Amino acid sequence: MDESVRRSVLVVDDEEIIRSFLFEVLSEEYDVSLACDGDEAIEQIRKRRYDVIITDLKMPRVSGEEVVKFACDRDPQSKVIVISGFSSLYTVSQSINNGACAFLSKPFSIKELMRTVTNALCA
Amino acid sequence: MSFLERIMSFRLRTKFVVPISLLLIASILTVSGYLIKRQADGFRRELRTSGETMVRILAMNAESGVLFESRYELQELLQILNQFDAVTYAAIYAEAGKPLASYGMWSESDIVVKRALDRGARADTIGGGFYVKNADGHEFLELNYPVYSRKEILSRETLGMTSGIDQSLGQRYVTEQIGSIRLILSLAKVNLSIAEAQKTAILLTVVILILTILVLTFFVRVVTKPVQMLVAVTDQVSRGDLSRLVEINQLDEIGHLANTFNKMIASLRQSREEIEEYNRNLEEKIIERTIALEEAQAQLIQSEKMSAIGQLAAGVAHELNNPLGGILGYAQFTLEKMKKNAAAAGLTKEAESYIRYLTDIETQARRCKNIVQNLLRFSRSSHTTEFEDVDVNQVIEDTRTFVEHQLLMNQISLTVDLAEDLPLIQANASQLQQVFTNLIINAMHASRSDSQIRIESRYSPAVGEFGGAVELRFIDQGHGIPPEIINKIFEPFFTTKEVGKGTGLGLSVSYGIVKEHGGEIKVDSAVGKGSTFTLIFPVQKHPVDADNSLKSGIGV
């Protein structure tokens, strides 16, 4: 992997604290953009390509599932990680079926997050 | 009320006794009256006959006395009458009515005799007899009879002459009345006898009547007493009282009636008892059903409550996950930063305490995370869990290995008694293990040192529409669960442990898992003796599997 190029990450979550936390953690290694709901996320994905898209599922207006579908359709190379408080087998399998590559159940530790993102990028 | 109706309204006894008595009186009076009349006639005739005989004899013997007017002789003749006390008075008269002799004991009050004396001898009364009555009712019979003289006729023939025969001379004698005789007889004696006979007859009538009434009364009583008893019992029965029977031991129609009536009472009693029995059963059934219904309702309320709590818990848990994520994340993030800084610039005392605070925040946030995850597990719906064929005995053994160390530390022994023929059930093994672990740890917390925990498994074969089931029992000898909280132990956050020691989610999560398996969890407990948790898991083929095998069978 080319270390000089910083990978781009889009964080989609309606919770401000999660967005800002993820920004703080990820911006050390990645180029992080933020979107506060699905609508905004799709808008941004249309504008440019992201290496990793981290999205919540339950959001107002357009849901995370739509974001997952849209992102995978638009660019199958993009890696989508779903983060959700609804960590049931159903939501997990649903997300995977829609094209997500990983599922992180909220709340997660920094270690878990970094490992998941790294794994997604290596795959 | 007409006469007939009035008679019909009399009592039975009166109806019998009065007419029979009246009939009896009438017949006795008729018969005895007739007999007395005949007897009286006979007495009078006899008296008259003997009187006539007497007067005739007297007349015959008085011929010479009257002819010669010999008073002395006639007086002597009349003395014969002394022997007949019925003779009140007798007198002999010459032809001109001149009294020649008399006999008699009469008083001045005997007006009849006096009158007869005053009357003297009268030709018109001769030859007849008649009855006369004194003023005091004394009766007499008066008889008059002529005294004749017979003159012998001396005819020529008797004298020896045969010529110049006169027709009148053909007679041998001629009779000529020369006087008369009168006899008065008293009927006092005769009438006395008749009166006595009448008295006797009346007395007899009265005696017979009384006897008849007594006998009749007795017999009517024999008839009416059972009838009265029947009436009394009928009255009772009509009022609904079936306690009495008719006690009549007779072989006649009334006895038969009583028997029939008793049979009727018995069958009434029986049907009433049947009805009462039926009512009782009905009441019992209603009570039983009501209890069952109440239990079912309570269970329904309980399960609805649990499901509502589950939904609430799930909602709360999901909402908590986001802020929790922030708290945990920032705590970790800041902690790492501070550690890095400390490594670079050296650890100040201030930094050291911040690191400790952040570590605390992280630890507590993790604890929150665990609570939320448990809550979610409690409320989890079935389509989220994967099921497979599981050997419950194996899961129990695995759990045992898992908790053995902890039990050993607490000096509590665990014995298992597992049925060998246990069928596999559709289950999630790790969830089952979670449930078993929870139950064992709870039992351990409730038990003193050196006590025992026992796990049993057995197979209950299919009964009716309910298929076979695997039944597990977790038995401890701990302090037990007080009855007032036994209904709450499966609710989330309910705990009896010290604050910080238990979350109060263990049993509620176990409950959720068992329900998810289509099973049941129940508890029996006695304070001071211990508790028994019973788990029942249904044994049945997974419907999807059955479907698949069918498809593959057809397809290949």
PDB file of N, CA, C and O in Angstrom, chain A residues 13-15 17-18 20-21 24-25 28 56 58 85-90 105-112, chain B residues 318-319 321-330 332-333 336-337 340 366 369 373 376 380 383-386:
ATOM      1  N   ASP A  13     -23.466   9.674  10.277  1.00  0.00           N
ATOM      2  CA  ASP A  13     -24.209   9.358  11.531  1.00  0.00           C
ATOM      3  C   ASP A  13     -24.995  10.596  11.934  1.00  0.00           C
ATOM      4  O   ASP A  13     -24.518  11.715  11.801  1.00  0.00           O
ATOM      5  N   ASP A  14     -26.220  10.381  12.417  1.00  0.00           N
ATOM      6  CA  ASP A  14     -27.032  11.530  12.817  1.00  0.00           C
ATOM      7  C   ASP A  14     -26.657  12.019  14.210  1.00  0.00           C
ATOM      8  O   ASP A  14     -27.080  13.071  14.640  1.00  0.00           O
ATOM      9  N   GLU A  15     -25.875  11.228  14.936  1.00  0.00           N
ATOM     10  CA  GLU A  15     -25.459  11.636  16.277  1.00  0.00           C
ATOM     11  C   GLU A  15     -24.163  12.435  16.174  1.00  0.00           C
ATOM     12  O   GLU A  15     -23.136  11.915  15.732  1.00  0.00           O
ATOM     13  N   ILE A  17     -22.109  13.391  18.465  1.00  0.00           N
ATOM     14  CA  ILE A  17     -20.980  12.922  19.287  1.00  0.00           C
ATOM     15  C   ILE A  17     -20.225  11.788  18.595  1.00  0.00           C
ATOM     16  O   ILE A  17     -18.998  11.711  18.635  1.00  0.00           O
ATOM     17  N   ILE A  18     -20.992  10.934  17.910  1.00  0.00           N
ATOM     18  CA  ILE A  18     -20.347   9.824  17.197  1.00  0.00           C
ATOM     19  C   ILE A  18     -19.507  10.381  16.021  1.00  0.00           C
ATOM     20  O   ILE A  18     -18.355   9.967  15.803  1.00  0.00           O
ATOM     21  N   SER A  20     -18.210  13.368  15.672  1.00  0.00           N
ATOM     22  CA  SER A  20     -16.989  14.085  16.083  1.00  0.00           C
ATOM     23  C   SER A  20     -15.956  13.128  16.668  1.00  0.00           C
ATOM     24  O   SER A  20     -14.758  13.270  16.435  1.00  0.00           O
ATOM     25  N   PHE A  21     -16.417  12.130  17.378  1.00  0.00           N
ATOM     26  CA  PHE A  21     -15.478  11.129  17.933  1.00  0.00           C
ATOM     27  C   PHE A  21     -14.747  10.388  16.804  1.00  0.00           C
ATOM     28  O   PHE A  21     -13.520  10.248  16.805  1.00  0.00           O
ATOM     29  N   GLU A  24     -12.220  12.576  15.184  1.00  0.00           N
ATOM     30  CA  GLU A  24     -11.004  12.701  15.988  1.00  0.00           C
ATOM     31  C   GLU A  24     -10.118  11.476  15.841  1.00  0.00           C
ATOM     32  O   GLU A  24      -8.914  11.586  15.655  1.00  0.00           O
ATOM     33  N   VAL A  25     -10.740  10.310  15.920  1.00  0.00           N
ATOM     34  CA  VAL A  25      -9.955   9.068  15.912  1.00  0.00           C
ATOM     35  C   VAL A  25      -9.360   8.813  14.522  1.00  0.00           C
ATOM     36  O   VAL A  25      -8.173   8.477  14.378  1.00  0.00           O
ATOM     37  N   GLU A  28      -6.458  11.083  12.264  1.00  0.00           N
ATOM     38  CA  GLU A  28      -5.018  10.919  12.436  1.00  0.00           C
ATOM     39  C   GLU A  28      -4.419  10.172  11.260  1.00  0.00           C
ATOM     40  O   GLU A  28      -3.309  10.425  10.839  1.00  0.00           O
ATOM     41  N   ASP A  56     -24.172   4.783   9.900  1.00  0.00           N
ATOM     42  CA  ASP A  56     -25.171   4.306  10.880  1.00  0.00           C
ATOM     43  C   ASP A  56     -26.356   3.761  10.084  1.00  0.00           C
ATOM     44  O   ASP A  56     -26.468   4.018   8.876  1.00  0.00           O
ATOM     45  N   LYS A  58     -29.914   3.623  11.475  1.00  0.00           N
ATOM     46  CA  LYS A  58     -31.157   4.351  11.753  1.00  0.00           C
ATOM     47  C   LYS A  58     -30.912   5.854  11.740  1.00  0.00           C
ATOM     48  O   LYS A  58     -30.250   6.382  12.632  1.00  0.00           O
ATOM     49  N   GLY A  85     -26.510   0.553  16.708  1.00  0.00           N
ATOM     50  CA  GLY A  85     -26.896   0.102  18.055  1.00  0.00           C
ATOM     51  C   GLY A  85     -27.822  -1.104  17.960  1.00  0.00           C
ATOM     52  O   GLY A  85     -27.959  -1.870  18.902  1.00  0.00           O
ATOM     53  N   PHE A  86     -28.445  -1.312  16.804  1.00  0.00           N
ATOM     54  CA  PHE A  86     -29.349  -2.464  16.604  1.00  0.00           C
ATOM     55  C   PHE A  86     -28.544  -3.629  16.073  1.00  0.00           C
ATOM     56  O   PHE A  86     -28.605  -3.977  14.916  1.00  0.00           O
ATOM     57  N   SER A  87     -27.775  -4.234  16.984  1.00  0.00           N
ATOM     58  CA  SER A  87     -26.851  -5.251  16.497  1.00  0.00           C
ATOM     59  C   SER A  87     -27.488  -6.625  16.504  1.00  0.00           C
ATOM     60  O   SER A  87     -26.971  -7.540  17.089  1.00  0.00           O
ATOM     61  N   SER A  88     -28.619  -6.733  15.869  1.00  0.00           N
ATOM     62  CA  SER A  88     -29.215  -8.066  15.806  1.00  0.00           C
ATOM     63  C   SER A  88     -28.715  -8.785  14.563  1.00  0.00           C
ATOM     64  O   SER A  88     -28.234  -8.156  13.623  1.00  0.00           O
ATOM     65  N   LEU A  89     -28.881 -10.116  14.619  1.00  0.00           N
ATOM     66  CA  LEU A  89     -28.403 -10.931  13.506  1.00  0.00           C
ATOM     67  C   LEU A  89     -29.077 -10.480  12.214  1.00  0.00           C
ATOM     68  O   LEU A  89     -28.475 -10.461  11.144  1.00  0.00           O
ATOM     69  N   TYR A  90     -30.330 -10.060  12.364  1.00  0.00           N
ATOM     70  CA  TYR A  90     -31.110  -9.655  11.210  1.00  0.00           C
ATOM     71  C   TYR A  90     -30.494  -8.422  10.543  1.00  0.00           C
ATOM     72  O   TYR A  90     -30.245  -8.420   9.336  1.00  0.00           O
ATOM     73  N   SER A 105     -20.854  -3.169  16.079  1.00  0.00           N
ATOM     74  CA  SER A 105     -21.970  -2.951  16.978  1.00  0.00           C
ATOM     75  C   SER A 105     -21.606  -1.858  17.966  1.00  0.00           C
ATOM     76  O   SER A 105     -20.565  -1.909  18.613  1.00  0.00           O
ATOM     77  N   LYS A 106     -22.469  -0.855  18.078  1.00  0.00           N
ATOM     78  CA  LYS A 106     -22.237   0.246  19.011  1.00  0.00           C
ATOM     79  C   LYS A 106     -22.522  -0.232  20.423  1.00  0.00           C
ATOM     80  O   LYS A 106     -23.478  -0.974  20.617  1.00  0.00           O
ATOM     81  N   PRO A 107     -21.831   0.187  21.438  1.00  0.00           N
ATOM     82  CA  PRO A 107     -20.605   1.002  21.332  1.00  0.00           C
ATOM     83  C   PRO A 107     -19.387   0.124  21.097  1.00  0.00           C
ATOM     84  O   PRO A 107     -19.376  -1.022  21.541  1.00  0.00           O
ATOM     85  N   PHE A 108     -18.431   0.629  20.397  1.00  0.00           N
ATOM     86  CA  PHE A 108     -17.233  -0.173  20.073  1.00  0.00           C
ATOM     87  C   PHE A 108     -16.002   0.542  20.623  1.00  0.00           C
ATOM     88  O   PHE A 108     -16.027   1.752  20.885  1.00  0.00           O
ATOM     89  N   SER A 109     -14.932  -0.200  20.735  1.00  0.00           N
ATOM     90  CA  SER A 109     -13.701   0.426  21.249  1.00  0.00           C
ATOM     91  C   SER A 109     -12.885   0.977  20.065  1.00  0.00           C
ATOM     92  O   SER A 109     -13.119   0.601  18.919  1.00  0.00           O
ATOM     93  N   ILE A 110     -11.941   1.838  20.353  1.00  0.00           N
ATOM     94  CA  ILE A 110     -11.097   2.422  19.295  1.00  0.00           C
ATOM     95  C   ILE A 110     -10.348   1.322  18.555  1.00  0.00           C
ATOM     96  O   ILE A 110     -10.257   1.311  17.332  1.00  0.00           O
ATOM     97  N   LYS A 111      -9.848   0.358  19.343  1.00  0.00           N
ATOM     98  CA  LYS A 111      -9.096  -0.770  18.749  1.00  0.00           C
ATOM     99  C   LYS A 111      -9.944  -1.491  17.711  1.00  0.00           C
ATOM    100  O   LYS A 111      -9.507  -1.749  16.591  1.00  0.00           O
ATOM    101  N   GLU A 112     -11.189  -1.827  18.124  1.00  0.00           N
ATOM    102  CA  GLU A 112     -12.088  -2.551  17.225  1.00  0.00           C
ATOM    103  C   GLU A 112     -12.294  -1.757  15.933  1.00  0.00           C
ATOM    104  O   GLU A 112     -12.241  -2.306  14.822  1.00  0.00           O
TER     105      GLU A 112
ATOM    106  N   HIS B 318     -31.204   0.699  22.524  1.00  0.00           N
ATOM    107  CA  HIS B 318     -30.735   1.256  21.259  1.00  0.00           C
ATOM    108  C   HIS B 318     -30.431   2.738  21.384  1.00  0.00           C
ATOM    109  O   HIS B 318     -29.432   3.221  20.870  1.00  0.00           O
ATOM    110  N   GLU B 319     -31.300   3.421  22.113  1.00  0.00           N
ATOM    111  CA  GLU B 319     -31.069   4.849  22.271  1.00  0.00           C
ATOM    112  C   GLU B 319     -29.805   5.114  23.088  1.00  0.00           C
ATOM    113  O   GLU B 319     -29.134   6.110  22.899  1.00  0.00           O
ATOM    114  N   ASN B 321     -27.128   3.228  23.119  1.00  0.00           N
ATOM    115  CA  ASN B 321     -25.904   2.806  22.431  1.00  0.00           C
ATOM    116  C   ASN B 321     -25.132   3.978  21.830  1.00  0.00           C
ATOM    117  O   ASN B 321     -23.902   4.013  21.909  1.00  0.00           O
ATOM    118  N   ASN B 322     -25.853   4.919  21.229  1.00  0.00           N
ATOM    119  CA  ASN B 322     -25.170   6.048  20.598  1.00  0.00           C
ATOM    120  C   ASN B 322     -24.416   6.915  21.597  1.00  0.00           C
ATOM    121  O   ASN B 322     -23.191   7.062  21.461  1.00  0.00           O
ATOM    122  N   PRO B 323     -25.101   7.439  22.640  1.00  0.00           N
ATOM    123  CA  PRO B 323     -24.322   8.237  23.597  1.00  0.00           C
ATOM    124  C   PRO B 323     -23.235   7.426  24.267  1.00  0.00           C
ATOM    125  O   PRO B 323     -22.131   7.923  24.519  1.00  0.00           O
ATOM    126  N   LEU B 324     -23.530   6.154  24.502  1.00  0.00           N
ATOM    127  CA  LEU B 324     -22.538   5.279  25.130  1.00  0.00           C
ATOM    128  C   LEU B 324     -21.299   5.151  24.234  1.00  0.00           C
ATOM    129  O   LEU B 324     -20.156   5.142  24.715  1.00  0.00           O
ATOM    130  N   GLY B 325     -21.586   5.034  22.943  1.00  0.00           N
ATOM    131  CA  GLY B 325     -20.483   4.951  21.979  1.00  0.00           C
ATOM    132  C   GLY B 325     -19.587   6.178  22.076  1.00  0.00           C
ATOM    133  O   GLY B 325     -18.350   6.058  22.102  1.00  0.00           O
ATOM    134  N   GLY B 326     -20.236   7.328  22.183  1.00  0.00           N
ATOM    135  CA  GLY B 326     -19.459   8.561  22.292  1.00  0.00           C
ATOM    136  C   GLY B 326     -18.628   8.584  23.558  1.00  0.00           C
ATOM    137  O   GLY B 326     -17.415   8.862  23.528  1.00  0.00           O
ATOM    138  N   ILE B 327     -19.292   8.236  24.682  1.00  0.00           N
ATOM    139  CA  ILE B 327     -18.600   8.266  25.978  1.00  0.00           C
ATOM    140  C   ILE B 327     -17.408   7.325  25.975  1.00  0.00           C
ATOM    141  O   ILE B 327     -16.271   7.699  26.296  1.00  0.00           O
ATOM    142  N   LEU B 328     -17.680   6.100  25.545  1.00  0.00           N
ATOM    143  CA  LEU B 328     -16.620   5.083  25.560  1.00  0.00           C
ATOM    144  C   LEU B 328     -15.482   5.489  24.612  1.00  0.00           C
ATOM    145  O   LEU B 328     -14.290   5.418  24.953  1.00  0.00           O
ATOM    146  N   GLY B 329     -15.893   5.899  23.434  1.00  0.00           N
ATOM    147  CA  GLY B 329     -14.905   6.264  22.411  1.00  0.00           C
ATOM    148  C   GLY B 329     -14.024   7.410  22.876  1.00  0.00           C
ATOM    149  O   GLY B 329     -12.785   7.311  22.837  1.00  0.00           O
ATOM    150  N   TYR B 330     -14.669   8.463  23.352  1.00  0.00           N
ATOM    151  CA  TYR B 330     -13.888   9.616  23.783  1.00  0.00           C
ATOM    152  C   TYR B 330     -13.012   9.277  24.975  1.00  0.00           C
ATOM    153  O   TYR B 330     -11.866   9.750  25.076  1.00  0.00           O
ATOM    154  N   GLN B 332     -11.649   6.400  25.699  1.00  0.00           N
ATOM    155  CA  GLN B 332     -10.505   5.620  25.193  1.00  0.00           C
ATOM    156  C   GLN B 332      -9.536   6.531  24.435  1.00  0.00           C
ATOM    157  O   GLN B 332      -8.312   6.473  24.619  1.00  0.00           O
ATOM    158  N   PHE B 333     -10.152   7.366  23.598  1.00  0.00           N
ATOM    159  CA  PHE B 333      -9.341   8.249  22.753  1.00  0.00           C
ATOM    160  C   PHE B 333      -8.470   9.168  23.604  1.00  0.00           C
ATOM    161  O   PHE B 333      -7.248   9.240  23.441  1.00  0.00           O
ATOM    162  N   GLU B 336      -5.759   7.302  25.518  1.00  0.00           N
ATOM    163  CA  GLU B 336      -4.594   6.953  24.687  1.00  0.00           C
ATOM    164  C   GLU B 336      -3.711   8.172  24.464  1.00  0.00           C
ATOM    165  O   GLU B 336      -2.477   8.106  24.566  1.00  0.00           O
ATOM    166  N   LYS B 337      -4.385   9.279  24.173  1.00  0.00           N
ATOM    167  CA  LYS B 337      -3.631  10.525  23.957  1.00  0.00           C
ATOM    168  C   LYS B 337      -2.789  10.851  25.185  1.00  0.00           C
ATOM    169  O   LYS B 337      -1.601  11.178  25.096  1.00  0.00           O
ATOM    170  N   LYS B 340       0.114   8.609  25.621  1.00  0.00           N
ATOM    171  CA  LYS B 340       1.179   8.952  24.669  1.00  0.00           C
ATOM    172  C   LYS B 340       1.950  10.179  25.165  1.00  0.00           C
ATOM    173  O   LYS B 340       3.189  10.194  25.193  1.00  0.00           O
ATOM    174  N   ARG B 366     -18.109   0.569  29.769  1.00  0.00           N
ATOM    175  CA  ARG B 366     -18.149  -0.842  29.335  1.00  0.00           C
ATOM    176  C   ARG B 366     -19.251  -1.595  30.099  1.00  0.00           C
ATOM    177  O   ARG B 366     -19.957  -2.439  29.542  1.00  0.00           O
ATOM    178  N   LYS B 369     -22.363  -0.838  28.615  1.00  0.00           N
ATOM    179  CA  LYS B 369     -22.479  -1.557  27.347  1.00  0.00           C
ATOM    180  C   LYS B 369     -23.000  -2.978  27.595  1.00  0.00           C
ATOM    181  O   LYS B 369     -23.890  -3.458  26.888  1.00  0.00           O
ATOM    182  N   GLN B 373     -26.389  -4.665  26.293  1.00  0.00           N
ATOM    183  CA  GLN B 373     -26.381  -5.883  25.470  1.00  0.00           C
ATOM    184  C   GLN B 373     -27.281  -6.962  26.071  1.00  0.00           C
ATOM    185  O   GLN B 373     -28.015  -7.643  25.354  1.00  0.00           O
ATOM    186  N   LEU B 376     -30.838  -6.148  25.405  1.00  0.00           N
ATOM    187  CA  LEU B 376     -31.195  -6.468  24.020  1.00  0.00           C
ATOM    188  C   LEU B 376     -31.414  -7.961  23.840  1.00  0.00           C
ATOM    189  O   LEU B 376     -32.303  -8.394  23.125  1.00  0.00           O
ATOM    190  N   ARG B 380     -34.752  -9.870  22.521  1.00  0.00           N
ATOM    191  CA  ARG B 380     -34.466 -10.308  21.147  1.00  0.00           C
ATOM    192  C   ARG B 380     -35.602 -11.168  20.572  1.00  0.00           C
ATOM    193  O   ARG B 380     -36.187 -11.992  21.232  1.00  0.00           O
ATOM    194  N   HIS B 383     -36.132 -14.491  15.126  1.00  0.00           N
ATOM    195  CA  HIS B 383     -35.470 -14.638  13.821  1.00  0.00           C
ATOM    196  C   HIS B 383     -34.025 -14.153  13.824  1.00  0.00           C
ATOM    197  O   HIS B 383     -33.372 -14.122  12.805  1.00  0.00           O
ATOM    198  N   THR B 384     -33.551 -13.751  15.005  1.00  0.00           N
ATOM    199  CA  THR B 384     -32.167 -13.280  15.046  1.00  0.00           C
ATOM    200  C   THR B 384     -31.213 -14.382  15.491  1.00  0.00           C
ATOM    201  O   THR B 384     -30.015 -14.225  15.398  1.00  0.00           O
ATOM    202  N   THR B 385     -31.759 -15.480  15.996  1.00  0.00           N
ATOM    203  CA  THR B 385     -30.893 -16.505  16.566  1.00  0.00           C
ATOM    204  C   THR B 385     -30.864 -17.734  15.662  1.00  0.00           C
ATOM    205  O   THR B 385     -31.878 -18.123  15.112  1.00  0.00           O
ATOM    206  N   GLU B 386     -29.699 -18.312  15.568  1.00  0.00           N
ATOM    207  CA  GLU B 386     -29.589 -19.521  14.741  1.00  0.00           C
ATOM    208  C   GLU B 386     -29.803 -20.745  15.610  1.00  0.00           C
ATOM    209  O   GLU B 386     -29.217 -20.889  16.678  1.00  0.00           O
TER     210      GLU B 386
END
